[in-house]
mmCIF file of C-alpha atoms in Angstrom:
data_model
loop_
_atom_site.group_PDB
_atom_site.id
_atom_site.type_symbol
_atom_site.label_atom_id
_atom_site.label_comp_id
_atom_site.label_asym_id
_atom_site.label_seq_id
_atom_site.Cartn_x
_atom_site.Cartn_y
_atom_site.Cartn_z
ATOM 1 C CA LYS O 1 83.902 28.421 144.051
ATOM 2 C CA TYR O 2 81.230 30.183 141.482
ATOM 3 C CA LYS O 3 83.406 28.452 138.494
ATOM 4 C CA ASN O 4 83.160 25.096 139.978
ATOM 5 C CA GLU O 5 79.334 25.255 140.429
ATOM 6 C CA LEU O 6 78.009 27.067 137.468
ATOM 7 C CA GLY O 7 80.356 24.410 135.270
ATOM 8 C CA PRO O 8 82.442 24.125 132.530
ATOM 9 C CA ASN O 9 79.747 25.835 129.843
ATOM 10 C CA VAL O 10 80.129 29.045 131.702
ATOM 11 C CA SER O 11 82.749 31.593 131.355
ATOM 12 C CA VAL O 12 83.562 33.315 134.178
ATOM 13 C CA PHE O 13 85.976 36.305 134.387
ATOM 14 C CA CYS O 14 87.568 38.828 137.597
ATOM 15 C CA MET O 15 88.357 42.070 136.780
ATOM 16 C CA ALA O 16 90.165 43.815 139.447
ATOM 17 C CA ILE O 17 89.812 47.825 138.638
ATOM 18 C CA PRO O 18 92.923 49.968 139.763
ATOM 19 C CA VAL O 19 91.825 53.237 141.600
ATOM 20 C CA GLY O 20 94.530 55.620 140.236
ATOM 21 C CA SER O 21 96.764 55.850 143.032
ATOM 22 C CA ASP O 22 99.063 53.934 141.293
ATOM 23 C CA PHE O 23 99.120 56.460 138.400
ATOM 24 C CA TYR O 24 98.808 59.881 139.716
ATOM 25 C CA LEU O 25 100.056 59.994 143.460
ATOM 26 C CA PRO O 26 103.737 61.374 143.944
ATOM 27 C CA PRO O 27 106.296 58.721 144.338
ATOM 28 C CA SER O 28 106.871 59.378 148.159
ATOM 29 C CA PHE O 29 103.299 58.239 148.768
ATOM 30 C CA LYS O 30 103.700 54.772 146.851
ATOM 31 C CA LYS O 31 104.487 52.802 149.832
ATOM 32 C CA ASP O 32 102.738 49.203 147.519
ATOM 33 C CA ARG O 33 101.456 49.184 144.284
ATOM 34 C CA GLU O 34 98.128 48.495 143.556
ATOM 35 C CA LYS O 35 99.697 46.213 140.924
ATOM 36 C CA ASN O 36 100.828 44.419 142.746
ATOM 37 C CA SER O 37 98.424 43.378 144.448
ATOM 38 C CA ILE O 38 96.148 42.483 141.168
ATOM 39 C CA ASN O 39 98.590 40.254 139.711
ATOM 40 C CA TYR O 40 98.851 38.188 143.055
ATOM 41 C CA LEU O 41 95.208 38.302 143.148
ATOM 42 C CA TYR O 42 95.354 37.197 139.645
ATOM 43 C CA SER O 43 97.550 33.952 140.601
ATOM 44 C CA THR O 44 95.567 33.064 143.317
ATOM 45 C CA MET O 45 93.156 32.228 140.862
ATOM 46 C CA ASN O 46 91.713 29.168 139.562
ATOM 47 C CA PRO O 47 93.522 28.188 135.519
ATOM 48 C CA SER O 48 89.648 28.390 134.246
ATOM 49 C CA ILE O 49 88.741 31.677 135.495
ATOM 50 C CA LYS O 50 89.342 34.650 133.004
ATOM 51 C CA CYS O 51 90.958 37.622 134.957
ATOM 52 C CA VAL O 52 90.851 41.184 132.743
ATOM 53 C CA LYS O 53 93.885 43.157 132.416
ATOM 54 C CA ALA O 54 92.121 46.244 133.048
ATOM 55 C CA TYR O 55 95.138 47.475 134.648
ATOM 56 C CA ASP O 56 98.114 46.810 132.346
ATOM 57 C CA GLU O 57 94.837 48.722 129.495
ATOM 58 C CA LEU O 58 94.436 51.906 132.014
ATOM 59 C CA GLU O 59 98.469 51.992 132.164
ATOM 60 C CA LYS O 60 98.448 52.573 128.838
ATOM 61 C CA HIS O 61 96.074 55.678 128.504
ATOM 62 C CA GLN O 62 97.119 57.243 132.282
ATOM 63 C CA ASN O 63 97.416 60.645 129.829
ATOM 64 C CA GLU O 64 94.034 60.733 129.167
ATOM 65 C CA TYR O 65 91.081 61.636 131.015
ATOM 66 C CA ILE O 66 90.203 58.112 132.824
ATOM 67 C CA GLN O 67 90.347 59.381 136.496
ATOM 68 C CA PHE O 68 88.549 62.362 137.611
ATOM 69 C CA ASN O 69 90.360 65.203 139.720
ATOM 70 C CA THR O 70 87.639 65.787 142.608
ATOM 71 C CA ASP O 71 86.220 61.800 142.582
ATOM 72 C CA HIS O 72 87.236 58.791 143.509
ATOM 73 C CA HIS O 73 85.842 56.704 140.487
ATOM 74 C CA TRP O 74 87.111 56.344 137.100
ATOM 75 C CA THR O 75 85.573 58.570 134.180
ATOM 76 C CA GLY O 76 83.592 57.094 131.385
ATOM 77 C CA ARG O 77 86.559 56.430 129.535
ATOM 78 C CA GLY O 78 88.845 54.941 131.713
ATOM 79 C CA ALA O 79 85.879 52.665 131.852
ATOM 80 C CA TYR O 80 86.423 52.187 128.073
ATOM 81 C CA TYR O 81 89.970 51.183 127.906
ATOM 82 C CA ALA O 82 88.420 48.792 130.596
ATOM 83 C CA TYR O 83 85.658 47.355 128.338
ATOM 84 C CA LEU O 84 88.877 47.178 125.823
ATOM 85 C CA ALA O 85 90.936 44.928 127.906
ATOM 86 C CA PHE O 86 87.467 42.604 128.680
ATOM 87 C CA CYS O 87 87.647 41.929 124.978
ATOM 88 C CA ASN O 88 90.763 40.754 125.018
ATOM 89 C CA SER O 89 90.159 38.308 127.339
ATOM 90 C CA ALA O 90 86.884 36.965 126.474
ATOM 91 C CA GLY O 91 88.338 36.870 122.554
ATOM 92 C CA ILE O 92 85.685 39.367 121.137
ATOM 93 C CA GLU O 93 86.061 42.365 118.745
ATOM 94 C CA PRO O 94 85.325 45.933 120.871
ATOM 95 C CA LEU O 95 83.124 48.639 119.009
ATOM 96 C CA THR O 96 85.908 51.358 118.493
ATOM 97 C CA VAL O 97 85.594 55.016 119.766
ATOM 98 C CA ASP O 98 83.636 56.548 116.959
ATOM 99 C CA LYS O 99 81.133 53.926 117.271
ATOM 100 C CA PHE O 100 79.767 55.633 120.148
ATOM 101 C CA GLU O 101 77.792 58.769 120.212
ATOM 102 C CA ILE O 102 79.855 60.796 123.046
ATOM 103 C CA LYS O 103 78.287 62.871 125.672
ATOM 104 C CA LYS O 104 79.611 65.564 128.711
ATOM 105 C CA ILE O 105 78.298 67.079 131.943
ATOM 106 C CA ASN O 106 79.837 69.750 132.843
ATOM 107 C CA ASN O 107 80.878 71.414 136.332
ATOM 108 C CA PHE O 108 81.269 68.214 138.309
ATOM 109 C CA ILE O 109 82.588 67.917 141.504
ATOM 110 C CA GLY O 110 82.824 64.675 143.332
ATOM 111 C CA THR O 111 83.073 62.655 146.478
ATOM 112 C CA LEU O 112 87.294 63.667 147.068
ATOM 113 C CA TYR O 113 85.954 67.382 146.995
ATOM 114 C CA ASN O 114 82.656 66.561 149.255
ATOM 115 C CA TYR O 115 84.572 64.754 151.997
ATOM 116 C CA THR O 116 87.383 66.982 152.408
ATOM 117 C CA ARG O 117 85.452 70.500 151.006
ATOM 118 C CA CYS O 118 89.268 71.229 149.387
ATOM 119 C CA GLU O 119 89.413 74.380 147.842
ATOM 120 C CA ASP O 120 91.768 73.743 145.217
ATOM 121 C CA LEU O 121 89.793 70.603 144.898
ATOM 122 C CA LYS O 122 86.731 73.301 143.938
ATOM 123 C CA GLN O 123 88.808 74.716 141.408
ATOM 124 C CA ASN O 124 89.830 72.018 139.284
ATOM 125 C CA LYS O 125 86.398 71.106 138.408
ATOM 126 C CA ASP O 126 85.951 67.840 136.609
ATOM 127 C CA TYR O 127 82.868 66.858 133.353
ATOM 128 C CA VAL O 128 81.624 63.313 132.595
ATOM 129 C CA GLU O 129 82.656 62.374 129.542
ATOM 130 C CA TYR O 130 80.371 58.871 128.513
ATOM 131 C CA PHE O 131 79.777 56.724 125.634
ATOM 132 C CA LYS O 132 76.145 55.757 124.471
ATOM 133 C CA ILE O 133 76.440 52.551 122.682
ATOM 134 C CA PRO O 134 74.551 52.900 119.128
ATOM 135 C CA ASN O 135 72.054 50.274 120.218
ATOM 136 C CA ALA O 136 68.296 49.798 121.522
ATOM 137 C CA THR O 137 68.405 48.442 125.435
ATOM 138 C CA ARG O 138 65.982 48.641 127.522
ATOM 139 C CA ALA O 139 66.499 48.080 131.368
ATOM 140 C CA THR O 140 64.370 47.246 134.089
ATOM 141 C CA CYS O 141 65.786 48.179 138.483
ATOM 142 C CA PHE O 142 64.743 46.258 141.419
ATOM 143 C CA ASN O 143 64.419 46.989 144.722
ATOM 144 C CA GLU O 144 66.301 45.187 147.489
ATOM 145 C CA ASN O 145 64.090 41.872 148.181
ATOM 146 C CA LEU O 146 63.683 41.959 144.309
ATOM 147 C CA SER O 147 59.667 42.103 145.388
ATOM 148 C CA SER O 148 58.778 45.566 142.532
ATOM 149 C CA GLU O 149 60.384 46.389 139.861
ATOM 150 C CA LYS O 150 60.035 49.390 137.154
ATOM 151 C CA GLU O 151 61.617 50.458 134.184
ATOM 152 C CA THR O 152 64.385 52.756 133.854
ATOM 153 C CA LYS O 153 66.950 54.359 131.573
ATOM 154 C CA LEU O 154 70.800 53.243 130.602
ATOM 155 C CA TYR O 155 72.012 56.709 131.187
ATOM 156 C CA ALA O 156 70.276 58.849 133.363
ATOM 157 C CA GLU O 157 71.001 61.900 131.302
ATOM 158 C CA TYR O 158 69.425 64.640 133.422
ATOM 159 C CA ALA O 159 72.006 63.332 136.600
ATOM 160 C CA ARG O 160 73.914 66.797 136.903
ATOM 161 C CA GLY O 161 76.074 68.440 139.461
ATOM 162 C CA GLY O 162 77.295 66.442 142.674
ATOM 163 C CA ASN O 163 75.337 63.272 140.908
ATOM 164 C CA SER O 164 76.799 63.597 137.833
ATOM 165 C CA TYR O 165 79.111 60.632 138.017
ATOM 166 C CA GLY O 166 74.764 58.791 138.135
ATOM 167 C CA VAL O 167 74.437 59.030 134.585
ATOM 168 C CA PHE O 168 75.656 55.348 134.415
ATOM 169 C CA LEU O 169 72.465 53.754 134.716
ATOM 170 C CA GLY O 170 71.027 56.095 137.196
ATOM 171 C CA SER O 171 72.742 55.293 140.752
ATOM 172 C CA ASP O 172 73.722 52.057 142.281
ATOM 173 C CA HIS O 173 70.560 49.539 142.684
ATOM 174 C CA PRO O 174 69.975 46.097 143.855
ATOM 175 C CA MET O 175 69.606 44.524 140.963
ATOM 176 C CA MET O 176 69.147 45.727 137.636
ATOM 177 C CA ARG O 177 68.240 43.952 134.181
ATOM 178 C CA ILE O 178 69.421 44.930 130.592
ATOM 179 C CA GLU O 179 68.082 43.853 127.106
ATOM 180 C CA SER O 180 69.255 44.921 123.516
ATOM 181 C CA ASP O 181 68.548 44.827 120.307
ATOM 182 C CA VAL O 182 71.707 42.735 120.101
ATOM 183 C CA LYS O 183 70.623 38.942 119.238
ATOM 184 C CA ASN O 184 73.502 36.632 119.394
ATOM 185 C CA GLY O 185 72.156 34.091 122.016
ATOM 186 C CA LYS O 186 74.720 35.982 125.284
ATOM 187 C CA LYS O 187 74.377 36.557 128.068
ATOM 188 C CA ILE O 188 76.279 38.066 130.695
ATOM 189 C CA LEU O 189 75.806 38.787 134.653
ATOM 190 C CA ILE O 190 77.667 41.365 136.706
ATOM 191 C CA ILE O 191 78.592 41.635 139.972
ATOM 192 C CA LYS O 192 80.273 44.747 140.890
ATOM 193 C CA ASP O 193 80.400 47.797 142.963
ATOM 194 C CA SER O 194 79.633 51.669 141.509
ATOM 195 C CA TYR O 195 82.658 51.773 139.419
ATOM 196 C CA GLY O 196 80.789 48.820 136.845
ATOM 197 C CA ASN O 197 78.160 51.503 136.621
ATOM 198 C CA ALA O 198 80.302 53.011 133.694
ATOM 199 C CA PHE O 199 81.675 49.734 132.298
ATOM 200 C CA ALA O 200 78.415 47.817 132.354
ATOM 201 C CA PRO O 201 76.332 49.739 129.523
ATOM 202 C CA PHE O 202 79.091 48.807 127.033
ATOM 203 C CA LEU O 203 78.426 44.848 127.282
#
C-alpha cells in the first residue's frame, strides 16, 4: 500500500530482522525456523518492493558477536551486517568496518536477565559495541503528538548498565529527524521497532 501511494519514483524496502533463535537455540527447540517465515513474508510482496536479505548476511556471521547473551536485541555488529545487506539491495557501496570509530560499553545485562533473573545470564554479561559513523550529524526528537521537538544525539554515550542499548539514538522516540553532512540529495524514512535503533545511524 505504501508503494502504491508513493509511486514509482520512491523506492520501498522491507527488512525483516531475525531475533537470533535460529542461530543459537539447541536443535530440539527449533520447531519452525524463522527463516521460513521471513521467506514466506517476502514471497507475498509486490515485486517492486526491495526485500533486504538481512537474515542471510547475519547467518554468514553467526559465529561473531551479533546477538547479546542477556538481551533480546542484536548487537551493533549485527546491525552493521544488516546495513551491508541493505546496501546490497539498494545498489550502494557500504562503508567498510575500518571507516568507523568502534566503541564499547562494558557490563551490560539486558532484558532477558531482567525478565528471568537467571543467575547464569548474570554471570555471562554482555558489552555494547557501537560503530560511530565518520560524519557530522544533527538529530532532533519529537514528542508523541509532534507538538514539540528538542536537540538530541545520534549516540547517547552516557548510557550505562541495563540501559546500555540506549546508546543507539538514546532510546525509542516517537519520531526523530537526522541530518548529516552527506549531501547527495537522498532522503530515507525508516519505520522501525527498537532493533532499528542500532541500524538507523548507518544510513
